[in-house]
Amino acid sequence: MKRNHWYAALFLAPAAICLLVFSYLPLIQDVWLSFHTWNMVSPTMKFVGLQNYQQLCSGTELSKVLFNTLLYVFILIILNFILPYLLSFIMAHGMTSCNFFYRSALFIPSTLSLAVASIIFLWILNPLAGPLHIILSEIGLESPRWFKESGFAIAAIGMIIGWKVFGYNLIVMLAAMVAVPQDLLEAAKLENASKWQIFRHIILPLTSPTALYVFVITVVFGLQYVLVPVNMLTQGGPDQGSTNLVYIIYQYGFIFFQTGKAAAFAVLTIFFYSGFLLLKAVLDKKVHYEN
Amino acid sequence: MNKLQKALVLFFIGTLTIGAAGCGGASTTTQSSSEKTKIEYWHVAAESFGGATVKSLVEQFNKENPDIEVVEKYNPDMYKGLTQNLQAAMASGNNPDVVQMGYSYLNYAAENLKYDNIEELIAKQSPEDKTFLQDNFLPNVLALAKTSDGKQIGIPYSMSVPVLYYNPEIFKQAGLDPDRPPQTWQEVVKAAKTIKDKTGNVGFFMQEYADNWAQQALIESNGGQVLTQKDGKTVAGFDSPEAAEAYQLLADMVKDGSGLHATNEEGFQAFLSGKLGMVCTTIGKRENFEKSAKFTVESTQFPSFAGKTKKVPAGGNFLMVFSKDAQKQKAAWRFIKFLESPESLATWTKGTGYLPPRKGVTEDPNGLKQFTEENKNMQSAMSQMPYIVNWASFPGANGLQAEQALIDVRDIILSGKETAASALKAAAEKVNALL
């Protein structure tokens, strides 16, 4: 038995050490850094206690950043969770032909990088020379200045991320939809169950584990994806109108060189995500796992 | 099993041999260059931005000076990356000798780095060049590498200035004379309006990078100031009526549709595809604009305000020296003299689009005489040399964050949410709290 433990520890060690060195150690260092001011190049760090947190909470910036973050979450959930869910349902249980074509066509964007997606959208949304402007002006509308009006900027960046992530989430959801056993569905049909009943009592529970997974990655990865288009297209502007919890860390750390404040924002982000994980834990109980 | 063992043995022998060969190689090179003075030159010129020119210049210098070997080292991530590497190198005592430093890092470099005072270095190591700086550089250009307390911490090397690019075809369509582009801001406003009314295209766009470089030129040309000294402290100076008036001029253009408020890339795309009349941005974009536009891009000087002196901040970098011993200092100075020679500066200008900081390069037949005669757009930049001023460098640990406040206020003003006067006032309070 004891020998077994040693073996187990031995095999776990590489993974555990990596996790410790690359995940938990930086986490502790981050908390430590958040009590200091340091510009990344000066040889000395100055201990300032809770000052970084105080400054962070006293400004108007924090509320703006949190509000933007929630707005991003809202848009991302619609584009990358609800829409793929509905579409995968239709593709698995409503469509009879062209399935392969749709699958590939919708999946292709997710193979491109976000930087490429950003450039493509920059061109499409150009308020003077872009194709969208041409279409809008044909019907007598004026194109908004997408990246210079705060609500529009978040919507446009959400769209870029949606364009990239949608296909992948769809394929994952589709796999779950297709895996719903046919005999169950046919039995329900024989019992004269309505479409809604079939959806509510068979498909929804059986696809819920995958749906939860897609939901979590939509939020967790989606907010991180924001960094690339924001950095490339708006730098957090207009007037901090497109920044979020992830970009603000980057901005404080690598543009303002105030790593202490950046670290404080990072700690706050950890709390934000743990709040989200609590929600996930609640949802987890409602999910139907087969085994 | 046997095969695997054999493969492993071969693999280890292989790595050992390569490692040994590597060591051998390294030791021979140090031996052969030991009688030469070896100095390091750090730069930020990426392959797509003058990197090849740096290499060819260094190669040429090494060939002409057999007793010196210059090793060039590219530092990614511009001046920020270079400064970080520099701090690390200095901590370990292996500092480079000649370094490119950005003008916006002037205060930072003076406050945080142990550099060689360039005037002392010349007086000590090369007394015959005592008047080299005064003889060859305009005083306003020399001041670009001078701190506010008058220390010459380096020598200006690369310079860029804002110019006004325009599309002559749109000018013709609007009934404007492309040979007589606007020279003052009042004329710019009028021309933009005419373009909008006659052609339906938007008339004007000023660059909106994540800095205030072009906006500083606008404010200061109207007699305003971005930063000013008060009781020995640097404070915001942009809450003046002059600054507000200049900024309001832009905002009004955006408001009536003759000006564009968009991201930089959007503005440039629109200009290059022929949907925008005039763009105000850096001469560094010249090559790119000339290549990608569907029309012949023309340009003129950065406009002035009627009756006022124009002021354009310099972008780019200056050279700093960090050598410790006399021999390296001598070598570093010879290398700088080579880089600042009319011939080398001409090569550098052609390779990058930067202006030469030295007097007379433009007229020198060995320099850029032919090039400027052929390239009219270069002339509009070079004729602005007398108007060059320092790029405002926000001091202190919060300096960069303070600058962000001024970037944010640009969006507030240009979107028409607030008038320039009130928005600038609020931003000045924010900046002063940070400085």
XYZ file of C-alpha atoms in Angstrom:
726
model
C 0.000 0.000 0.000
C 2.700 2.403 1.018
C 4.677 1.519 -2.082
C 1.578 2.342 -4.106
C 1.409 5.789 -2.604
C 4.969 6.440 -3.635
C 4.208 5.397 -7.164
C 1.165 7.593 -7.302
C 3.093 10.561 -5.986
C 5.868 9.933 -8.472
C 3.508 9.928 -11.419
C 1.591 12.936 -10.166
C 4.687 14.957 -9.404
C 5.399 16.381 -12.876
C 1.860 17.672 -13.237
C 1.657 18.864 -9.656
C 4.981 20.692 -9.850
C 3.985 22.382 -13.079
C 0.672 23.446 -11.586
C 2.412 24.759 -8.499
C 5.151 26.625 -10.322
C 3.086 28.035 -13.162
C -0.330 28.570 -11.550
C -0.287 28.820 -7.777
C 3.090 30.443 -7.249
C 2.271 33.342 -9.620
C -1.042 33.694 -7.830
C 0.680 34.171 -4.484
C 3.239 36.493 -6.055
C 0.404 38.521 -7.524
C -1.191 39.039 -4.124
C 2.222 40.003 -2.733
C 2.832 42.428 -5.611
C -0.550 44.078 -5.079
C 0.749 45.505 -1.771
C 3.667 47.246 -3.509
C 4.387 49.854 -6.146
C 6.866 48.819 -8.782
C 7.438 50.058 -12.346
C 8.950 46.785 -13.635
C 12.437 48.237 -14.152
C 13.328 49.908 -10.887
C 15.493 47.644 -8.710
C 13.438 48.307 -5.590
C 9.778 47.708 -4.792
C 8.038 49.944 -2.332
C 5.633 48.456 0.184
C 2.423 50.501 0.312
C 0.021 48.214 2.143
C -3.558 48.521 0.975
C -3.031 51.790 -0.884
C -3.459 50.193 -4.305
C -6.816 48.751 -3.283
C -7.933 52.028 -1.754
C -7.139 53.977 -4.915
C -8.830 51.340 -6.978
C -12.051 51.474 -4.981
C -12.202 55.266 -4.666
C -12.075 56.089 -8.394
C -14.961 56.009 -10.842
C -12.940 53.666 -13.000
C -13.844 50.490 -11.137
C -17.599 50.810 -11.600
C -17.108 51.503 -15.308
C -14.844 48.486 -15.692
C -17.237 46.188 -13.822
C -20.228 47.432 -15.795
C -18.392 46.913 -19.096
C -17.326 43.446 -17.988
C -20.922 42.465 -17.242
C -22.017 43.903 -20.584
C -19.394 41.774 -22.325
C -20.593 38.700 -20.410
C -24.170 39.415 -21.447
C -23.293 39.800 -25.138
C -21.004 36.784 -25.123
C -23.634 34.564 -23.503
C -26.129 35.488 -26.205
C -23.714 35.088 -29.112
C -21.649 32.149 -27.934
C -23.980 30.164 -25.721
C -27.672 30.720 -26.448
C -27.351 30.997 -30.233
C -25.093 27.936 -30.666
C -27.429 26.002 -28.374
C -30.513 26.782 -30.440
C -28.758 26.298 -33.742
C -27.238 22.974 -32.728
C -30.705 21.802 -31.687
C -32.099 22.737 -35.070
C -29.187 21.144 -36.910
C -29.410 17.897 -34.960
C -33.160 17.473 -34.789
C -34.709 19.665 -37.426
C -32.489 19.624 -40.490
C -32.339 16.797 -42.955
C -29.837 17.998 -45.566
C -26.794 20.242 -46.007
C -25.705 19.408 -42.480
C -22.080 18.939 -43.416
C -21.931 22.209 -45.318
C -23.301 24.243 -42.405
C -21.042 22.529 -39.940
C -17.884 23.355 -41.902
C -18.982 26.825 -42.918
C -19.746 27.780 -39.331
C -16.618 26.151 -37.940
C -14.073 27.716 -40.288
C -13.883 31.142 -38.559
C -12.761 29.543 -35.319
C -9.587 28.349 -37.006
C -8.498 31.938 -37.647
C -6.723 33.993 -35.019
C -8.434 36.830 -33.197
C -5.922 39.273 -34.636
C -7.041 38.335 -38.138
C -10.687 38.563 -37.110
C -10.045 42.030 -35.685
C -8.514 43.270 -38.923
C -11.356 41.821 -40.993
C -13.966 43.493 -38.807
C -12.047 46.756 -38.788
C -12.468 46.793 -42.529
C -16.101 45.620 -42.551
C -17.114 48.211 -39.963
C -15.144 51.138 -41.401
C -17.612 54.030 -41.137
C -16.557 55.581 -44.459
C -15.159 52.852 -46.664
C -16.436 49.552 -45.266
C -18.975 47.237 -46.907
C -21.413 47.626 -44.027
C -21.392 51.374 -44.555
C -22.175 50.862 -48.255
C -25.132 48.612 -47.449
C -26.417 50.992 -44.775
C -26.110 54.049 -47.005
C -28.065 52.232 -49.756
C -31.057 52.113 -47.436
C -30.446 55.648 -46.231
C -28.849 54.934 -42.866
C -25.581 56.272 -41.560
C -23.001 53.863 -40.223
C -22.206 54.414 -36.540
C -18.585 55.094 -35.562
C -18.295 51.570 -34.236
C -15.096 51.886 -32.251
C -15.670 55.421 -31.021
C -19.050 55.098 -29.276
C -18.962 53.191 -26.018
C -21.956 50.857 -26.410
C -21.130 50.167 -30.048
C -17.490 49.462 -29.259
C -18.428 46.689 -26.836
C -20.985 45.302 -29.280
C -18.443 45.314 -32.124
C -15.781 43.590 -30.022
C -18.367 41.096 -28.782
C -19.204 40.425 -32.414
C -15.548 39.756 -33.275
C -15.236 37.268 -30.432
C -18.589 35.759 -31.357
C -17.453 35.286 -34.929
C -14.383 33.437 -33.736
C -15.841 31.309 -30.927
C -19.343 30.571 -32.252
C -18.294 27.723 -34.532
C -16.345 25.828 -31.915
C -19.111 26.099 -29.330
C -21.618 24.999 -31.958
C -19.674 21.855 -32.805
C -19.317 20.934 -29.150
C -23.042 21.460 -28.545
C -23.921 19.592 -31.712
C -21.980 16.559 -30.531
C -24.094 16.505 -27.379
C -27.331 16.999 -29.322
C -26.538 14.149 -31.708
C -25.623 11.890 -28.799
C -29.173 12.002 -27.414
C -30.335 8.394 -27.972
C -32.772 8.046 -30.866
C -34.804 5.327 -29.098
C -35.683 7.745 -26.302
C -36.913 10.305 -28.805
C -38.913 7.742 -30.735
C -40.463 6.359 -27.583
C -41.525 9.861 -26.620
C -43.029 10.416 -30.045
C -45.011 7.202 -29.717
C -46.360 8.528 -26.449
C -47.565 11.622 -28.311
C -45.213 13.966 -26.473
C -45.163 17.477 -27.906
C -42.006 19.009 -29.388
C -41.669 21.226 -26.353
C -42.040 18.251 -23.985
C -39.377 16.364 -25.883
C -37.068 19.336 -25.666
C -37.777 20.098 -22.025
C -37.715 16.565 -20.616
C -35.286 14.693 -22.872
C -32.960 16.973 -24.772
C -32.402 19.657 -22.167
C -31.368 17.296 -19.358
C -29.304 15.024 -21.588
C -27.320 17.891 -23.085
C -26.984 19.821 -19.832
C -23.455 18.665 -18.906
C -22.105 19.881 -22.260
C -24.199 23.025 -22.080
C -22.689 23.842 -18.712
C -19.210 23.339 -20.120
C -19.929 25.628 -23.066
C -21.458 28.181 -20.714
C -18.346 28.225 -18.536
C -15.860 28.545 -21.389
C -18.020 31.224 -22.981
C -17.582 33.435 -19.958
C -14.101 32.471 -18.783
C -12.368 32.390 -22.168
C -14.583 35.052 -23.729
C -13.471 37.723 -21.271
C -9.848 36.851 -21.939
C -10.332 36.923 -25.704
C -11.421 40.551 -25.306
C -7.783 41.526 -24.778
C -6.673 41.014 -28.381
C -9.311 43.060 -30.256
C -9.359 45.766 -27.586
C -5.605 46.108 -27.701
C -5.578 46.166 -31.482
C -8.596 48.350 -32.159
C -9.570 50.619 -29.284
C -6.876 50.481 -26.545
C -9.752 50.539 -24.075
C -11.304 53.638 -25.619
C -13.399 55.642 -26.308
C -12.852 57.192 -22.893
C -12.381 53.706 -21.350
C -15.663 52.645 -22.946
C -14.479 49.231 -24.141
C -12.135 48.228 -21.347
C -12.866 45.302 -19.037
C -11.333 43.518 -16.055
C -8.807 41.692 -18.210
C -7.705 44.630 -20.355
C -7.386 47.015 -17.409
C -4.820 44.669 -15.836
C -2.815 44.761 -19.038
C -3.136 48.531 -19.267
C -1.946 49.201 -15.734
C 0.821 46.633 -15.933
C 2.266 47.100 -19.374
C 1.179 50.566 -20.504
C 1.265 52.588 -17.258
C 3.966 50.384 -15.624
C 2.053 50.389 -12.340
C 2.332 46.705 -11.615
C 1.053 47.063 -8.054
C -2.301 48.396 -9.193
C -2.405 45.880 -12.013
C -1.894 43.134 -9.446
C -4.669 44.580 -7.296
C -7.005 44.497 -10.302
C -5.909 40.913 -10.937
C -6.837 39.937 -7.375
C -10.214 41.566 -7.918
C -10.620 39.586 -11.125
C -9.946 36.396 -9.200
C -12.845 37.295 -6.895
C -15.032 38.059 -9.891
C -14.301 34.652 -11.350
C -14.800 32.879 -8.033
C -18.235 34.466 -7.825
C -18.866 32.983 -11.211
C -17.606 29.598 -10.048
C -20.132 29.660 -7.200
C -22.861 30.147 -9.770
C -21.419 27.246 -11.691
C -21.463 25.078 -8.567
C -25.157 25.849 -8.102
C -25.899 25.009 -11.720
C -23.795 21.880 -11.441
C -26.336 20.366 -9.047
C -29.089 20.710 -11.617
C -27.096 19.096 -14.344
C -27.912 15.531 -15.249
C -24.746 13.428 -15.358
C -25.244 9.965 -16.727
C -22.825 8.213 -14.400
C 15.209 -2.312 -25.827
C 18.621 -2.666 -27.334
C 17.729 -0.370 -30.188
C 16.338 2.212 -27.808
C 19.531 2.167 -25.775
C 21.594 2.625 -28.883
C 19.444 5.525 -29.997
C 19.776 7.148 -26.585
C 23.545 6.754 -26.579
C 23.743 8.263 -30.044
C 21.516 11.115 -28.966
C 23.671 11.962 -25.960
C 26.896 11.745 -27.936
C 25.315 14.024 -30.505
C 24.321 16.663 -27.985
C 27.720 16.524 -26.304
C 29.544 17.028 -29.589
C 27.335 19.920 -30.583
C 27.792 21.492 -27.164
C 31.556 21.091 -27.351
C 31.627 22.502 -30.855
C 29.576 25.457 -29.620
C 32.075 26.151 -26.833
C 34.978 25.805 -29.220
C 33.392 28.247 -31.624
C 32.723 30.787 -28.939
C 36.248 30.701 -27.570
C 37.850 31.208 -30.964
C 35.783 34.306 -31.747
C 36.697 35.961 -28.460
C 40.337 35.308 -29.176
C 40.361 36.827 -32.638
C 38.540 39.987 -31.557
C 40.446 40.587 -28.337
C 42.748 43.204 -29.867
C 39.703 45.064 -31.204
C 37.555 47.348 -29.103
C 34.174 45.730 -29.025
C 31.116 47.882 -28.403
C 27.426 47.057 -28.382
C 24.770 49.107 -30.173
C 21.192 48.572 -29.013
C 18.345 49.618 -31.270
C 14.613 49.063 -31.721
C 14.584 48.797 -35.519
C 12.590 45.676 -36.344
C 13.159 43.939 -39.668
C 10.151 45.765 -41.140
C 11.232 49.121 -39.761
C 14.818 49.929 -40.682
C 16.396 46.772 -39.265
C 18.199 46.006 -42.506
C 19.512 49.582 -42.633
C 20.956 49.323 -39.111
C 22.738 46.108 -40.098
C 24.207 47.579 -43.265
C 25.379 50.718 -41.439
C 27.089 48.674 -38.730
C 28.692 46.438 -41.343
C 30.034 49.456 -43.189
C 31.439 50.984 -40.008
C 33.182 47.750 -39.034
C 34.751 47.521 -42.460
C 36.014 51.106 -42.381
C 37.267 50.843 -38.786
C 39.260 47.650 -38.389
C 40.196 48.455 -34.778
C 36.575 48.594 -33.596
C 33.890 45.980 -33.715
C 30.325 47.153 -33.268
C 27.780 44.475 -32.405
C 24.206 45.497 -33.078
C 21.400 44.105 -30.966
C 17.719 44.438 -31.733
C 15.419 44.964 -28.759
C 11.801 44.013 -29.361
C 8.857 45.967 -27.950
C 10.269 49.413 -28.733
C 11.769 51.705 -26.082
C 9.908 50.056 -23.250
C 11.472 46.688 -24.064
C 14.868 48.250 -24.595
C 14.736 50.064 -21.249
C 13.808 46.889 -19.416
C 16.723 45.017 -20.999
C 18.975 47.958 -20.248
C 18.109 47.935 -16.548
C 18.765 44.215 -16.361
C 22.063 44.534 -18.235
C 23.256 47.394 -16.054
C 22.426 45.489 -12.896
C 24.734 42.710 -14.075
C 27.427 45.141 -15.238
C 27.233 44.224 -18.917
C 25.809 47.459 -20.204
C 25.721 48.280 -23.903
C 27.650 51.268 -25.212
C 25.371 53.110 -27.627
C 21.589 52.968 -27.277
C 18.578 54.380 -29.137
C 16.204 56.030 -26.649
C 12.747 57.409 -27.462
C 12.095 61.124 -26.966
C 9.075 60.386 -24.796
C 11.402 58.460 -22.427
C 13.652 61.508 -21.945
C 12.640 62.218 -18.325
C 12.511 58.571 -17.467
C 16.004 57.900 -18.809
C 17.485 60.950 -17.110
C 15.958 60.034 -13.754
C 16.611 56.297 -13.743
C 19.669 55.423 -15.859
C 23.406 55.887 -15.287
C 24.376 57.417 -18.625
C 27.550 59.148 -19.818
C 27.239 62.908 -20.043
C 27.782 63.361 -23.748
C 29.421 66.800 -23.575
C 31.922 65.649 -20.938
C 32.635 62.546 -22.968
C 33.474 64.577 -26.061
C 35.641 67.036 -24.114
C 37.605 64.210 -22.528
C 37.897 61.597 -25.253
C 37.847 63.670 -28.406
C 38.667 67.336 -27.684
C 38.931 68.192 -31.384
C 35.159 67.608 -31.683
C 34.332 70.071 -28.919
C 32.040 72.130 -31.130
C 30.639 69.190 -33.101
C 27.180 69.443 -31.566
C 26.870 73.217 -31.842
C 28.246 73.240 -35.387
C 26.015 70.584 -36.796
C 22.678 70.714 -34.984
C 19.984 73.371 -34.707
C 19.552 74.466 -31.064
C 15.902 73.402 -30.990
C 16.922 69.962 -32.264
C 19.705 69.578 -29.672
C 17.174 70.497 -27.004
C 15.200 67.354 -27.866
C 17.756 65.305 -25.926
C 18.110 67.862 -23.143
C 16.325 67.535 -19.812
C 14.380 70.448 -18.361
C 17.358 71.303 -16.132
C 19.580 71.630 -19.194
C 21.550 68.382 -19.219
C 22.435 67.040 -22.664
C 21.814 63.347 -22.054
C 22.175 62.245 -25.652
C 22.337 63.253 -29.292
C 19.208 63.464 -31.467
C 19.215 60.770 -34.127
C 15.814 59.907 -35.651
C 13.080 62.499 -36.017
C 9.539 62.446 -37.278
C 7.117 65.359 -37.557
C 3.401 65.585 -38.378
C 2.411 66.677 -41.886
C -0.879 67.171 -43.712
C -1.452 64.562 -46.423
C -4.184 65.167 -48.972
C -5.860 63.542 -51.926
C -5.416 65.830 -54.981
C -8.237 64.098 -56.862
C -10.775 64.941 -54.165
C -9.388 68.479 -54.118
C -10.031 68.791 -57.859
C -13.542 67.360 -57.568
C -14.336 69.887 -54.860
C -12.992 72.732 -56.973
C -9.964 73.269 -54.735
C -6.476 73.796 -56.136
C -4.289 70.781 -55.276
C -1.186 72.902 -55.811
C -2.296 75.297 -53.102
C -3.167 73.091 -50.097
C -4.366 74.711 -46.858
C -1.615 76.394 -44.836
C -3.613 77.474 -41.795
C -6.208 75.705 -39.691
C -8.852 78.197 -40.792
C -8.146 77.123 -44.377
C -8.287 73.465 -43.360
C -11.756 73.981 -41.870
C -12.901 75.747 -45.021
C -11.428 73.129 -47.344
C -12.960 70.286 -45.329
C -16.348 71.944 -45.532
C -16.028 72.448 -49.290
C -15.031 68.801 -49.753
C -18.006 67.649 -47.706
C -20.467 69.887 -49.566
C -19.170 69.338 -53.098
C -18.141 65.669 -53.081
C -19.951 64.139 -50.124
C -16.669 62.767 -48.817
C -15.410 63.564 -45.345
C -12.797 66.295 -45.418
C -10.381 65.841 -42.548
C -8.956 63.345 -40.056
C -6.276 63.815 -37.415
C -4.464 60.718 -36.162
C -5.868 59.153 -32.990
C -3.070 56.900 -31.808
C -2.823 56.081 -28.127
C -0.775 59.233 -27.621
C -1.259 62.989 -27.918
C 1.541 63.727 -30.327
C -0.452 65.346 -33.149
C -2.891 66.972 -30.735
C 0.062 68.552 -28.936
C 1.149 70.125 -32.218
C -2.354 71.542 -32.635
C -2.601 72.929 -29.098
C 0.903 74.380 -28.998
C 0.677 75.911 -32.464
C -2.211 77.959 -31.139
C -0.097 79.221 -28.249
C -1.295 76.677 -25.693
C 0.855 74.228 -23.764
C 0.436 70.596 -22.816
C 2.604 70.779 -19.715
C 3.851 73.823 -17.878
C 5.976 74.644 -14.840
C 4.354 76.043 -11.716
C 6.248 76.565 -8.455
C 8.979 74.262 -9.711
C 6.498 71.493 -10.411
C 5.269 70.216 -13.760
C 1.514 70.637 -14.066
C -1.085 70.336 -16.810
C -1.101 73.370 -19.082
C -3.810 72.325 -21.513
C -6.730 73.897 -19.645
C -6.026 77.231 -21.330
C -8.386 79.096 -23.690
C -5.862 78.615 -26.540
C -5.829 74.847 -26.121
C -9.613 74.710 -25.872
C -10.002 76.856 -28.981
C -7.693 74.598 -30.974
C -9.411 71.422 -29.821
C -12.874 72.898 -30.369
C -11.924 73.533 -33.985
C -11.473 69.778 -34.462
C -14.656 68.951 -32.571
C -16.693 71.376 -34.685
C -15.436 69.754 -37.860
C -16.501 66.342 -36.559
C -19.851 67.754 -35.506
C -20.796 69.166 -38.920
C -19.587 66.010 -40.672
C -16.598 67.511 -42.443
C -14.210 65.901 -39.945
C -13.871 62.276 -38.917
C -13.608 60.858 -35.408
C -12.587 57.224 -35.743
C -9.733 54.914 -34.910
C -6.461 55.528 -36.646
C -6.696 52.503 -38.895
C -10.225 53.405 -39.957
C -9.187 56.928 -40.817
C -6.171 55.754 -42.804
C -8.203 53.090 -44.650
C -10.795 55.674 -45.604
C -8.102 58.051 -46.857
C -6.277 55.383 -48.847
C -9.461 54.164 -50.520
C -10.244 57.726 -51.625
C -13.108 58.541 -49.240
C -11.350 61.189 -47.205
C -9.745 64.462 -48.270
C -6.989 65.241 -45.758
C -5.171 63.302 -43.061
C -2.884 64.828 -40.476
C -0.322 62.299 -39.276
C 3.390 61.494 -39.094
C 5.857 61.666 -41.991
C 6.730 58.113 -40.912
C 3.594 57.005 -42.781
C 4.840 58.469 -46.083
C 6.229 55.305 -47.633
C 3.191 53.273 -46.602
C 0.721 55.876 -47.898
C 2.533 56.334 -51.206
C 2.586 52.584 -51.761
C -0.974 51.700 -50.783
C -3.059 54.632 -52.005
C -4.978 54.411 -55.273
C -4.016 58.020 -56.042
C -0.856 60.148 -55.814
C -0.577 61.139 -52.174
C 0.527 64.733 -51.756
C 1.419 66.547 -48.568
C 2.131 69.913 -47.067
C 3.445 71.297 -43.798
C 1.511 70.905 -40.579
C -0.916 73.880 -40.745
C -0.441 76.864 -38.458
C -2.869 79.239 -36.811
C -2.993 82.573 -38.605
C -0.402 84.921 -37.158
C 1.043 82.356 -34.745
C 4.250 80.301 -34.801
C 3.787 76.671 -35.607
C 5.182 74.098 -33.147
C 5.604 70.445 -34.014
C 6.805 67.862 -31.467
C 9.484 65.444 -32.598
C 8.902 61.715 -32.522
C 11.731 59.220 -32.857
C 14.872 58.661 -30.798
C 18.232 59.967 -29.648
C 21.517 58.182 -28.975
C 22.779 57.684 -25.429
C 26.172 56.349 -24.341
C 26.698 54.017 -21.388
C 30.353 52.977 -21.829
C 32.516 52.828 -18.743
C 36.172 52.703 -19.851
C 37.955 55.300 -21.958
C 38.680 53.072 -24.911
C 35.054 52.078 -25.323
C 33.945 55.670 -24.906
C 36.300 56.689 -27.702
C 34.967 53.919 -29.914
C 31.373 54.810 -29.074
C 31.975 58.427 -30.037
C 33.553 57.426 -33.342
C 30.565 55.209 -34.042
C 28.119 58.015 -33.223
C 30.024 60.379 -35.492
C 29.713 57.801 -38.231
C 25.959 57.364 -37.633
C 25.474 61.133 -37.659
C 27.480 61.688 -40.853
C 25.450 63.023 -43.800
C 25.958 59.793 -45.755
C 24.787 57.496 -42.965
C 21.884 59.769 -42.094
C 20.817 59.722 -45.733
C 20.850 55.919 -45.694
C 18.866 55.927 -42.455
C 16.276 58.370 -43.814
C 15.759 56.362 -46.967
C 15.436 53.154 -44.957
C 12.957 54.475 -42.403
C 11.355 57.808 -43.336
C 12.833 59.603 -40.329
C 14.214 63.095 -40.833
C 17.938 63.719 -40.373
C 18.554 65.752 -37.193
C 21.689 67.400 -38.559
C 21.946 70.656 -40.452
C 22.736 70.519 -44.132
C 22.032 66.866 -44.869
C 19.156 67.839 -47.124
C 21.352 70.058 -49.307
C 24.407 67.788 -49.218
C 24.996 65.986 -52.536
C 26.359 63.051 -50.511
C 23.291 63.269 -48.356
C 19.686 63.644 -49.376
C 19.869 66.312 -52.089
C 18.704 64.077 -54.882
C 16.209 62.194 -52.722
C 14.404 65.333 -51.511
C 14.315 66.783 -54.985
C 12.599 63.657 -56.237
C 10.302 63.243 -53.251
C 8.076 66.253 -52.668
C 6.408 64.758 -49.606
C 9.758 64.602 -47.846
C 10.183 68.333 -48.417
C 7.035 69.210 -46.496
C 8.481 67.422 -43.483
C 12.021 68.746 -43.778
C 10.925 72.360 -44.093
C 9.476 72.063 -40.576
C 12.852 71.576 -38.869
C 12.902 75.113 -37.364
C 9.530 74.528 -35.667
C 10.430 71.340 -33.807
C 9.731 71.271 -30.059
C 9.967 68.607 -27.348
C 7.327 65.945 -27.178
C 5.637 66.488 -23.798
C 6.997 63.904 -21.407
C 4.774 63.411 -18.348
C 7.094 63.052 -15.338
C 6.905 60.781 -12.319
C 5.634 57.298 -11.572
C 2.084 58.178 -12.658
C 3.198 60.017 -15.787
C 1.956 57.456 -18.257
C -1.393 57.183 -16.535
C -1.689 60.971 -16.568
C -1.136 60.915 -20.300
C -4.011 58.448 -20.627
C -6.335 61.073 -19.150
C -5.466 63.322 -22.059
C -6.099 60.480 -24.509
C -9.504 59.840 -22.927
C -10.451 63.491 -23.113
C -9.899 63.424 -26.855
C -12.780 60.952 -27.188
C -14.977 63.076 -24.939
C -14.332 66.252 -26.930
C -14.499 64.776 -30.416
C -17.670 62.821 -29.705
C -19.274 66.128 -28.743
C -20.232 64.986 -25.237
C -18.680 68.072 -23.684
C -17.161 71.288 -24.957
C -13.405 71.342 -25.266
C -13.063 73.941 -22.512
C -14.942 72.025 -19.829
C -13.547 68.614 -20.783
C -9.964 69.877 -20.772
C -10.519 71.510 -17.412
C -11.749 68.263 -15.874
C -8.853 66.361 -17.434
C -6.342 68.893 -16.112
C -7.611 68.343 -12.574
C -7.226 64.599 -13.041
C -3.713 64.969 -14.447
C -2.592 67.330 -11.686
C -3.817 64.888 -9.080
C -1.641 62.215 -10.675
C 1.545 64.258 -11.195
